[in-house]
Amino acid sequence: MQIHENFSLLPFNTFRIDVKARYFSTFSNIDELSELIGQKSRLTTLILGGGSNILFTKDYAGVVLKNEIKGIELQHEDADHVYVKVGAGENWHHFVLHCINHNWAGVENLSLIPGNVGASPIQNIGAYGVELDDVFWSLEAFHLSERKIHTFTATDCEFGYRDSVFKNQFKNEFAILSVTFQLKKKPIYHISYGAITEELEKMGVKDLSIKAVSQAVINIRSSKLPDPQKIANAGSFFKNPEVTVSKYEELKSAFPNIVAYPLAKGNVKLAAGWMIEQAGWKGYRKGDAGCHAKQALVLVNYGNATGKEIYDLSEEILQSVKNKFGVALEREVNII
Ligand code: FAD
Ligand code: EPU
């Protein structure tokens, strides 16, 4: 457990921004975390997972602690479910593959999402019609200043669309140590979302399985989202905004092709990617900062863009969408 000083975070964020942390270390268990927090108690702390939902805009003056707590453990089961406790430092997709190999259903639509299990409740990760809170049971988290372990149920987490208590009142207060999932022994398939059915047909799948659904999701994602190993990015940079039905109707009459999804509670969600594309940004590049050519919601770093350059581009996009549609976009990526 070595503490590094003035340490480059370039390999630890998928935007590949070259900033330095005043101090950096990793931890593999609660004792190491507690000791590190104790040593640097006067400094601000950032808990890091896979760095796939972060934009560093400057050097970090405090201590960055990378969570490497491992382990996937079947806790117990009932007639319909298994309860699986997973260390926060496990890679998310590795966990999904583990579930598929064990025939535990529920996370197959969340295949190929980068990052670690510990970050998954923070923004309630979601894709292809499934969100983390559909399979979440509980989590354990360490309060950084009280130095005590707390257990959170789903209700405690206050999950919303790309949202939870950990992005609001408990922001930067806890290190998530483990997450327990409730997975199904018998799958309920969610294949109506997006192009999953079409992709399954293209794959020639006759007998539906969680493995086939996972592969369909992987194929769709790979066709439009940039692989961070090849083009640095942090996924969707903005959230899809929610508007009232009357605002939607006003937009629909001005922009008949607008892409929107009605929500159960009455409002309408708009596809931010469509609005950004219509505002002329798709494929735009300024220096090494750009808007992805296949998915306008994803901002990319083609090489040596700084975090500030990416942030400034996001600000220009935000303003132009506001001017064209009168809709305020909200950033999804954590700006540090
Ligand atoms: P990090 O980026 O390391 O951290 C994110 C935030 O969580 C930071 O504020 C950090 O301080 C905090 N944090 C991390 N771990 C802990 C912990 N153990 N305890 C306390 N705080 C912690 N997201 C989706 O929801 N759906 C998608 O479909 C999706 N697709 C993506 C595609 C690509 C190509 C990329 C690059 C990203 C995508 N994302 C998606 C975003 C990202 O993968 C998720 O937000 C993921 O959960 C981030 O995990 P991470 O470990 O990399 O978190
Ligand atoms: N669209 C365009 N142009 C674009 C991009 C999108 O017109 O450049 C329109 C298309 O009509 C498309 C629709 O927007 O059908 C939706 O696009 P897509 O299916 O790619 O999904 P998204 O709404 O852009 C969201 C999530 C993704 C998640 C996918 C699949 C958010 C902010 N993003 O993207 O999550 O993988 O749905 O469920 O909700 C992430 O959070 O990082 C992320 C990648």
Short mmCIF file of C-alpha atoms in Angstrom, two decimals, residues 238 279 281 312-329 331:
data_model
loop_
_atom_site.label_atom_id
_atom_site.label_comp_id
_atom_site.label_asym_id
_atom_site.label_seq_id
_atom_site.Cartn_x
_atom_site.Cartn_y
_atom_site.Cartn_z
CA PHE A 238 -25.09 14.67 -20.83
CA ALA A 279 -27.55 21.66 -33.48
CA TRP A 281 -22.18 19.18 -33.40
CA ASP A 312 -15.46 24.19 -22.71
CA LEU A 313 -16.75 22.20 -25.67
CA SER A 314 -19.51 20.78 -23.46
CA GLU A 315 -20.43 24.33 -22.44
CA GLU A 316 -20.69 25.45 -26.10
CA ILE A 317 -22.91 22.44 -26.89
CA LEU A 318 -25.07 23.12 -23.86
CA GLN A 319 -25.57 26.75 -24.88
CA SER A 320 -26.37 25.94 -28.50
CA VAL A 321 -28.97 23.29 -27.53
CA LYS A 322 -30.49 25.80 -25.12
CA ASN A 323 -30.67 28.43 -27.88
CA LYS A 324 -32.14 26.10 -30.50
CA PHE A 325 -34.59 24.08 -28.38
CA GLY A 326 -34.98 26.04 -25.13
CA VAL A 327 -33.94 22.87 -23.24
CA ALA A 328 -31.21 22.86 -20.59
CA LEU A 329 -28.93 19.83 -20.76
CA ARG A 331 -23.91 16.89 -17.53
#
